[in-house]
Coordinates of C-alpha atoms and ligand atoms in Angstrom, one line a residue:
M1 CA -94.9 94.8 205.7
A2 CA -93.4 95.4 209.0
E3 CA -91.6 98.1 211.2
V4 CA -88.0 97.7 212.0
I5 CA -86.3 98.8 215.3
L6 CA -82.9 99.1 216.1
D7 CA -82.2 99.7 219.8
K8 CA -78.5 100.6 220.7
A9 CA -77.5 98.3 218.0
G10 CA -73.8 97.9 217.4
K11 CA -71.0 95.8 215.7
T12 CA -67.3 95.3 216.5
Y13 CA -65.7 93.1 214.0
P14 CA -63.4 90.4 215.2
G15 CA -60.0 92.2 215.5
G16 CA -61.5 95.2 217.1
V17 CA -62.9 97.5 214.4
R18 CA -66.1 99.1 216.0
A19 CA -68.0 99.7 212.7
V20 CA -71.4 100.6 214.2
E21 CA -72.2 101.9 217.8
G22 CA -75.2 102.8 219.6
F23 CA -77.6 102.7 216.6
D24 CA -81.3 103.8 217.5
L25 CA -83.9 103.9 214.9
D26 CA -87.6 103.2 214.5
I27 CA -88.5 102.5 210.8
A28 CA -92.3 102.7 210.6
D29 CA -94.2 100.1 208.6
G30 CA -94.1 101.3 204.9
E31 CA -91.4 103.8 205.3
F32 CA -88.6 104.4 203.0
V33 CA -85.5 105.1 205.0
V34 CA -82.0 105.9 203.5
L35 CA -78.7 105.3 205.3
V36 CA -76.2 107.7 203.9
G37 CA -72.6 108.7 204.7
P38 CA -69.2 108.7 203.5
S39 CA -67.4 105.4 202.6
G40 CA -66.6 103.3 205.7
C41 CA -69.1 105.0 208.0
G42 CA -70.9 101.7 208.7
K43 CA -73.8 101.7 206.3
S44 CA -73.4 98.4 205.0
T45 CA -72.7 96.9 208.3
T46 CA -76.0 98.2 209.6
L47 CA -78.0 97.1 206.7
R48 CA -76.4 93.6 207.0
M49 CA -77.2 93.5 210.5
I50 CA -80.8 94.0 209.7
A51 CA -80.5 91.3 207.2
G52 CA -78.9 88.8 209.5
L53 CA -75.9 88.5 207.4
E54 CA -73.8 90.2 210.3
E55 CA -74.3 89.1 213.8
I56 CA -74.7 92.2 216.1
T57 CA -72.6 92.6 219.2
E58 CA -74.5 95.2 221.0
G59 CA -78.3 95.9 221.6
T60 CA -81.2 94.4 219.6
I61 CA -82.9 94.6 216.3
S62 CA -86.6 93.8 215.9
I63 CA -88.6 93.2 212.6
G64 CA -92.4 93.1 212.9
G65 CA -92.5 93.2 216.6
R66 CA -90.1 90.2 217.0
V67 CA -86.5 90.4 218.2
V68 CA -84.3 88.9 215.4
N69 CA -80.9 88.8 216.9
D70 CA -80.7 85.2 217.0
V71 CA -82.9 84.6 213.9
H72 CA -81.1 83.2 210.8
A73 CA -81.1 85.4 207.6
R74 CA -83.5 83.2 205.8
D75 CA -86.1 83.2 208.5
R76 CA -86.3 87.1 208.7
D77 CA -88.7 87.4 205.8
I78 CA -86.6 90.1 204.2
A79 CA -85.3 90.4 200.6
M80 CA -82.0 92.2 199.7
V81 CA -81.0 93.9 196.5
F82 CA -77.2 94.4 195.9
Q83 CA -75.1 96.4 193.7
N84 CA -73.8 93.5 191.7
Y85 CA -76.9 91.9 190.5
A86 CA -76.0 88.3 191.3
L87 CA -78.4 86.8 188.6
Y88 CA -78.0 83.1 187.7
P89 CA -76.3 83.3 184.2
H90 CA -77.6 80.0 182.9
M91 CA -81.2 80.8 183.7
T92 CA -83.8 82.8 181.9
V93 CA -85.1 86.0 183.4
E94 CA -88.2 83.9 184.3
R95 CA -86.4 81.2 186.1
N96 CA -84.2 83.9 187.8
L97 CA -87.5 85.3 189.2
S98 CA -89.1 82.1 190.0
F99 CA -86.3 80.1 191.3
G100 CA -86.1 81.2 194.9
L101 CA -89.8 80.6 195.4
E102 CA -89.7 77.3 193.8
R103 CA -86.8 76.1 195.9
R104 CA -88.7 77.1 199.1
R105 CA -91.6 75.3 197.8
N106 CA -89.8 72.1 196.9
H107 CA -88.1 72.1 200.1
R108 CA -91.4 71.9 201.9
S109 CA -93.6 69.8 199.6
R110 CA -91.7 67.3 197.6
L111 CA -91.7 64.4 200.0
R112 CA -95.3 64.9 201.1
S113 CA -96.5 65.2 197.5
L114 CA -95.2 61.6 196.6
F115 CA -97.6 60.0 198.9
S116 CA -100.7 62.3 198.7
T117 CA -103.0 63.5 196.0
T118 CA -104.2 66.5 198.1
H119 CA -100.6 67.7 198.4
R120 CA -100.0 67.1 194.7
R121 CA -103.0 69.4 194.0
A122 CA -101.8 72.0 196.5
R123 CA -98.3 71.7 194.8
R124 CA -100.0 72.6 191.5
A125 CA -101.7 75.5 192.8
E126 CA -98.5 76.9 194.3
T127 CA -96.8 76.4 191.1
E128 CA -99.5 78.7 189.4
S129 CA -99.4 81.1 192.1
I130 CA -95.5 81.3 191.5
A131 CA -96.2 81.9 187.9
A132 CA -98.7 84.6 188.7
R133 CA -96.3 86.4 191.0
V134 CA -93.6 86.2 188.5
R135 CA -95.9 87.8 185.8
D136 CA -97.2 90.5 188.2
S137 CA -93.6 91.5 189.2
A138 CA -92.5 91.6 185.6
R139 CA -95.3 93.7 184.7
M140 CA -94.7 96.2 187.4
L141 CA -91.0 96.6 186.4
G142 CA -91.7 96.6 182.7
I143 CA -89.6 93.5 181.9
T144 CA -92.3 91.1 180.7
D145 CA -90.8 91.1 177.2
L146 CA -87.6 89.9 178.5
L147 CA -88.8 86.9 180.5
D148 CA -87.4 84.3 177.9
R149 CA -83.8 86.0 177.8
L150 CA -80.5 85.1 179.7
P151 CA -79.1 87.7 181.7
R152 CA -76.1 88.1 179.1
A153 CA -78.6 89.4 176.6
L154 CA -79.7 92.1 179.0
S155 CA -78.3 95.8 179.5
G156 CA -77.2 96.9 183.0
G157 CA -80.5 98.6 183.7
Q158 CA -82.5 95.4 182.6
R159 CA -80.4 93.3 184.9
Q160 CA -80.9 95.6 187.8
R161 CA -84.6 95.5 187.2
V162 CA -84.5 91.6 187.2
A163 CA -82.6 91.7 190.5
L164 CA -85.4 94.0 191.9
G165 CA -88.0 91.6 190.5
R166 CA -86.4 88.7 192.5
A167 CA -86.9 90.7 195.6
L168 CA -90.4 91.7 194.6
V169 CA -91.8 88.1 193.8
R170 CA -91.0 87.1 197.5
A171 CA -93.3 89.9 198.8
P172 CA -91.1 90.3 201.9
Q173 CA -91.8 92.0 205.0
V174 CA -88.9 94.4 204.4
F175 CA -86.8 95.3 201.4
L176 CA -83.2 96.1 201.9
F177 CA -81.0 97.8 199.2
D178 CA -77.2 98.1 199.2
E179 CA -76.1 100.7 196.7
P180 CA -78.2 99.0 194.0
L181 CA -77.9 101.7 191.5
S182 CA -74.0 102.1 191.6
N183 CA -73.3 100.1 188.6
L184 CA -75.5 102.1 186.4
D185 CA -74.6 105.0 184.2
A186 CA -75.7 108.5 185.4
K187 CA -78.8 108.9 183.4
L188 CA -80.1 105.4 184.1
R189 CA -79.4 105.9 187.8
V190 CA -81.7 108.9 187.8
E191 CA -84.4 107.0 186.0
M192 CA -84.3 104.0 188.3
R193 CA -84.4 106.3 191.3
T194 CA -87.7 107.6 190.1
E195 CA -88.9 104.0 189.3
L196 CA -88.0 103.0 192.9
R197 CA -90.0 105.8 194.4
V198 CA -93.0 105.0 192.3
L199 CA -92.6 101.3 193.3
H200 CA -92.3 102.2 196.8
S201 CA -95.5 104.2 196.8
R202 CA -97.3 101.3 194.9
L203 CA -96.4 98.6 197.1
N204 CA -96.2 100.8 200.4
A205 CA -93.4 98.5 201.7
T206 CA -90.8 99.1 204.3
M207 CA -87.6 99.7 202.5
V208 CA -84.1 100.5 203.9
Y209 CA -81.6 101.9 201.3
V210 CA -77.9 102.3 201.6
T211 CA -76.0 104.9 199.5
H212 CA -73.0 107.1 199.9
D213 CA -74.6 109.5 197.3
Q214 CA -76.2 112.4 199.2
E215 CA -78.4 113.3 196.1
E216 CA -79.7 109.9 195.8
A217 CA -80.6 109.7 199.4
M218 CA -82.3 113.1 199.3
T219 CA -84.4 112.2 196.2
L220 CA -85.3 108.7 197.6
G221 CA -85.8 108.8 201.3
D222 CA -88.9 109.6 203.4
R223 CA -86.1 110.0 206.1
L224 CA -82.4 110.0 205.8
V225 CA -80.0 108.6 208.5
V226 CA -76.7 110.5 208.2
M227 CA -73.8 108.4 209.6
D228 CA -70.2 109.2 210.3
Q229 CA -67.6 107.0 211.7
G230 CA -70.2 104.3 212.9
V231 CA -72.3 106.8 214.7
V232 CA -75.7 108.3 213.5
Q233 CA -75.4 112.1 213.2
Q234 CA -79.0 113.1 212.4
I235 CA -82.3 111.3 211.4
D236 CA -84.9 113.5 209.8
A237 CA -86.8 114.2 206.4
P238 CA -84.5 115.3 203.6
T239 CA -85.5 118.9 203.5
R240 CA -85.0 119.3 207.3
I241 CA -81.7 117.6 207.1
Y242 CA -80.7 120.2 204.4
S243 CA -81.9 123.3 206.1
N244 CA -81.4 122.3 209.8
P245 CA -78.2 120.2 209.9
V246 CA -77.4 119.5 213.6
N247 CA -73.6 119.9 213.0
R248 CA -70.9 120.8 210.7
F249 CA -70.4 117.3 209.2
V250 CA -74.0 116.9 208.2
A251 CA -74.1 120.6 206.8
G252 CA -71.1 119.9 204.7
F253 CA -72.1 116.4 203.5
V254 CA -75.5 117.3 202.2
G255 CA -76.0 119.6 199.3
T256 CA -74.1 120.1 196.1
P257 CA -72.1 122.1 195.6
A258 CA -71.1 121.8 199.2
M259 CA -71.6 124.5 201.8
N260 CA -68.8 127.1 202.0
F261 CA -67.2 127.3 205.6
V262 CA -65.0 129.9 207.2
E263 CA -63.7 130.3 210.6
G264 CA -64.1 133.6 212.3
T265 CA -65.0 135.7 215.4
L266 CA -68.2 137.0 216.3
D267 CA -69.1 139.9 218.5
A268 CA -72.5 140.9 220.3
S269 CA -73.3 143.4 217.7
G270 CA -73.3 140.7 214.8
R271 CA -70.0 141.7 213.4
L272 CA -67.9 138.7 212.1
N273 CA -64.4 138.9 211.6
A274 CA -63.2 136.5 209.0
L275 CA -61.3 136.1 205.8
E276 CA -59.1 139.2 206.6
G277 CA -62.2 141.3 206.7
S278 CA -65.5 141.7 208.4
I279 CA -69.2 141.4 207.6
T280 CA -72.3 142.2 209.7
L281 CA -74.7 139.3 210.4
D282 CA -78.3 140.0 211.8
P283 CA -77.6 140.3 215.6
Q284 CA -81.2 139.0 216.4
R285 CA -80.2 135.7 214.9
F286 CA -76.6 135.5 215.4
G287 CA -75.5 137.9 218.1
G288 CA -75.9 135.5 221.1
H289 CA -72.9 133.4 220.0
V290 CA -69.9 135.6 221.0
G291 CA -66.4 134.3 220.2
P292 CA -64.8 131.8 217.8
V293 CA -67.3 130.3 215.4
V294 CA -67.6 128.7 212.0
L295 CA -69.7 130.3 209.5
G296 CA -71.5 128.1 206.8
V297 CA -73.0 129.5 203.7
R298 CA -74.8 127.5 201.1
P299 CA -73.7 128.5 197.5
G300 CA -77.2 129.8 196.8
A301 CA -77.0 132.1 199.6
L302 CA -73.8 133.8 198.7
R303 CA -74.9 136.7 196.6
P304 CA -73.3 139.5 194.7
C305 CA -73.3 142.9 196.7
E306 CA -72.0 146.5 196.3
P307 CA -68.3 146.8 196.9
G308 CA -68.8 148.5 200.3
R309 CA -70.2 145.2 201.8
G310 CA -69.3 141.7 202.0
W311 CA -66.0 140.3 200.8
G312 CA -64.1 140.9 197.6
F313 CA -63.3 137.7 195.7
R314 CA -61.5 136.9 192.4
L315 CA -63.7 135.2 190.1
E316 CA -61.6 132.2 189.0
A317 CA -64.2 130.3 186.8
I318 CA -67.7 130.2 185.7
E319 CA -69.4 127.0 185.3
H320 CA -72.6 127.1 183.3
L321 CA -75.7 125.0 184.5
G322 CA -78.4 126.1 182.0
D323 CA -80.6 128.5 184.0
R324 CA -77.9 129.3 186.5
V325 CA -74.1 129.4 187.0
D326 CA -71.6 128.2 189.6
L327 CA -69.0 130.9 190.2
V328 CA -65.8 129.5 191.5
L329 CA -64.4 132.3 193.9
D330 CA -61.0 132.8 195.7
R331 CA -60.0 134.8 198.5
G332 CA -56.6 134.4 200.1
G333 CA -56.2 131.0 198.5
R334 CA -59.6 129.6 199.9
Q335 CA -62.1 128.7 197.3
W336 CA -65.9 129.5 197.6
I337 CA -68.8 128.8 195.4
S338 CA -71.7 131.0 194.5
R339 CA -74.6 129.8 192.6
V340 CA -76.6 132.5 190.9
E341 CA -78.2 133.7 187.9
W342 CA -75.9 134.5 185.1
S343 CA -75.1 138.1 184.5
P344 CA -72.8 139.9 181.9
D345 CA -71.0 141.5 184.8
F346 CA -69.3 138.2 185.6
V347 CA -65.9 138.3 183.9
E348 CA -63.3 135.6 184.9
G349 CA -60.3 137.5 186.5
D350 CA -62.3 140.4 187.9
T351 CA -62.7 141.0 191.5
L352 CA -66.4 140.9 192.8
H353 CA -68.1 141.4 196.0
F354 CA -70.4 138.8 197.6
E355 CA -72.3 138.5 201.0
P356 CA -74.1 135.8 202.7
R357 CA -77.9 136.3 202.4
V358 CA -79.5 135.5 205.9
G359 CA -82.6 133.4 205.6
E360 CA -81.4 131.5 202.3
G361 CA -78.9 129.0 203.8
V362 CA -76.5 130.7 206.3
H363 CA -75.6 128.8 209.4
L364 CA -73.4 129.1 212.4
F365 CA -71.4 126.3 214.1
E366 CA -69.3 125.8 217.2
A367 CA -65.7 126.2 216.4
S368 CA -65.2 122.8 218.3
E369 CA -64.4 119.4 216.9
S370 CA -68.2 118.4 217.0
G371 CA -69.1 121.6 215.0
R372 CA -72.5 121.6 216.6
T373 CA -75.1 123.9 215.0
L374 CA -75.7 127.3 216.9
A375 CA -78.1 128.9 214.3
S376 CA -79.6 128.1 211.0
T377 CA -81.3 130.6 208.8
Ligands
ADP1 P1 -69.8 101.6 204.4 O1 -70.9 100.7 204.1 O2 -70.4 102.9 205.1 O3 -68.9 102.0 203.4 P2 -68.9 99.5 206.1 O4 -70.1 99.0 206.9 O5 -68.6 98.6 204.8 O6 -69.0 101.0 205.8 O7 -67.6 99.4 207.0 C1 -67.6 100.1 208.3 C2 -66.3 99.8 208.9 O8 -66.0 98.5 209.3 C3 -64.9 100.1 208.1 O9 -64.0 100.6 208.8 C4 -64.8 98.8 207.4 O10 -63.3 98.8 207.1 C5 -64.9 97.9 208.6 N1 -65.4 96.5 208.2 C6 -66.2 96.2 207.2 N2 -66.4 94.9 207.0 C7 -65.5 94.4 207.9 C8 -64.9 93.0 208.3 N3 -65.6 92.0 207.7 N4 -64.0 92.7 209.2 C9 -63.4 93.9 209.8 N5 -63.7 95.2 209.5 C10 -64.6 95.4 208.5

């Protein structure tokens, strides 16, 4: 296993698309890091740069202490798992698992073994070791019963397990995953997520995983790297990204339902004029930021209150989630979501009052384009 370091790494594609710029990241040995961001933000390019499938045009990348800028993909000792499983259709699961290792062995030893008994013996030992690795990986992934089947006789989830197994048997220094679960149905995706976490903790392997799905990122990663337009926005543990986003982009990208935002003007006493009304925020925590601001409220922090306080909203719809409900609210044509415990007082079409509950996910951002965070509670 190995650490991976990106130092001001970047990629400009021929034709001038600057897909990734100034990417700095130290991935510790055995860490599970998830690159997450909207489509086109440069996640796959970054992963492919680590894999050696994409040449980098700025900075350096090191794996296990060695700069690999000029090292060919096959010599980087990494294994990559893709969204499309890319299994060999005419080979059994067992052969799919062993094929890569056998090819490497044959490459090295075929000629030598023709002339030497020692090499013939070594070759036999290697064949046995490949078989053992295939058996171990199959057991770890629960696909031992499928070893004789062809890929067409497998379900999507089973195929993705075989694709994982192919990476596993190689025991690489680093595992790279490019949206490996996107082709699976929702239930299976959630199951496979858990399996990947378990696999990671058993192997203690360095893993870099790409997804556009922030929920998947939150559940999988030791740390997340949130990207936008080729630039890293924030690198931190999932809970810290959620509760202390560095800017409005990160705040809006992470969390479902998404954070509610509103532009307003704040005065020194904590009064925020917004949504054709005003509310009072704790001046201790928010009062230092006088002038135009953006308020961000997590749905769970928007709570019902007495009519004399908060803002009045029309209750447009109630979405039941089992133990709680999402209330779809409207004020002046702007939609807000409140996630609360259900109450018989909620009647669609009624006007209800809500206020942000400071300390439970209320944030203040600059009203600028960067939307830097001013306060998080
Ligand atoms: P993501 O994985 O986050 O969806 P990508 O890394 O695939 O993003 O792409 C980042 C940017 O680089 C996008 O603007 C995309 O159009 C561009 N891009 C990706 N591959 C190429 C390529 N081979 N040639 C030119 N531009 C590319």
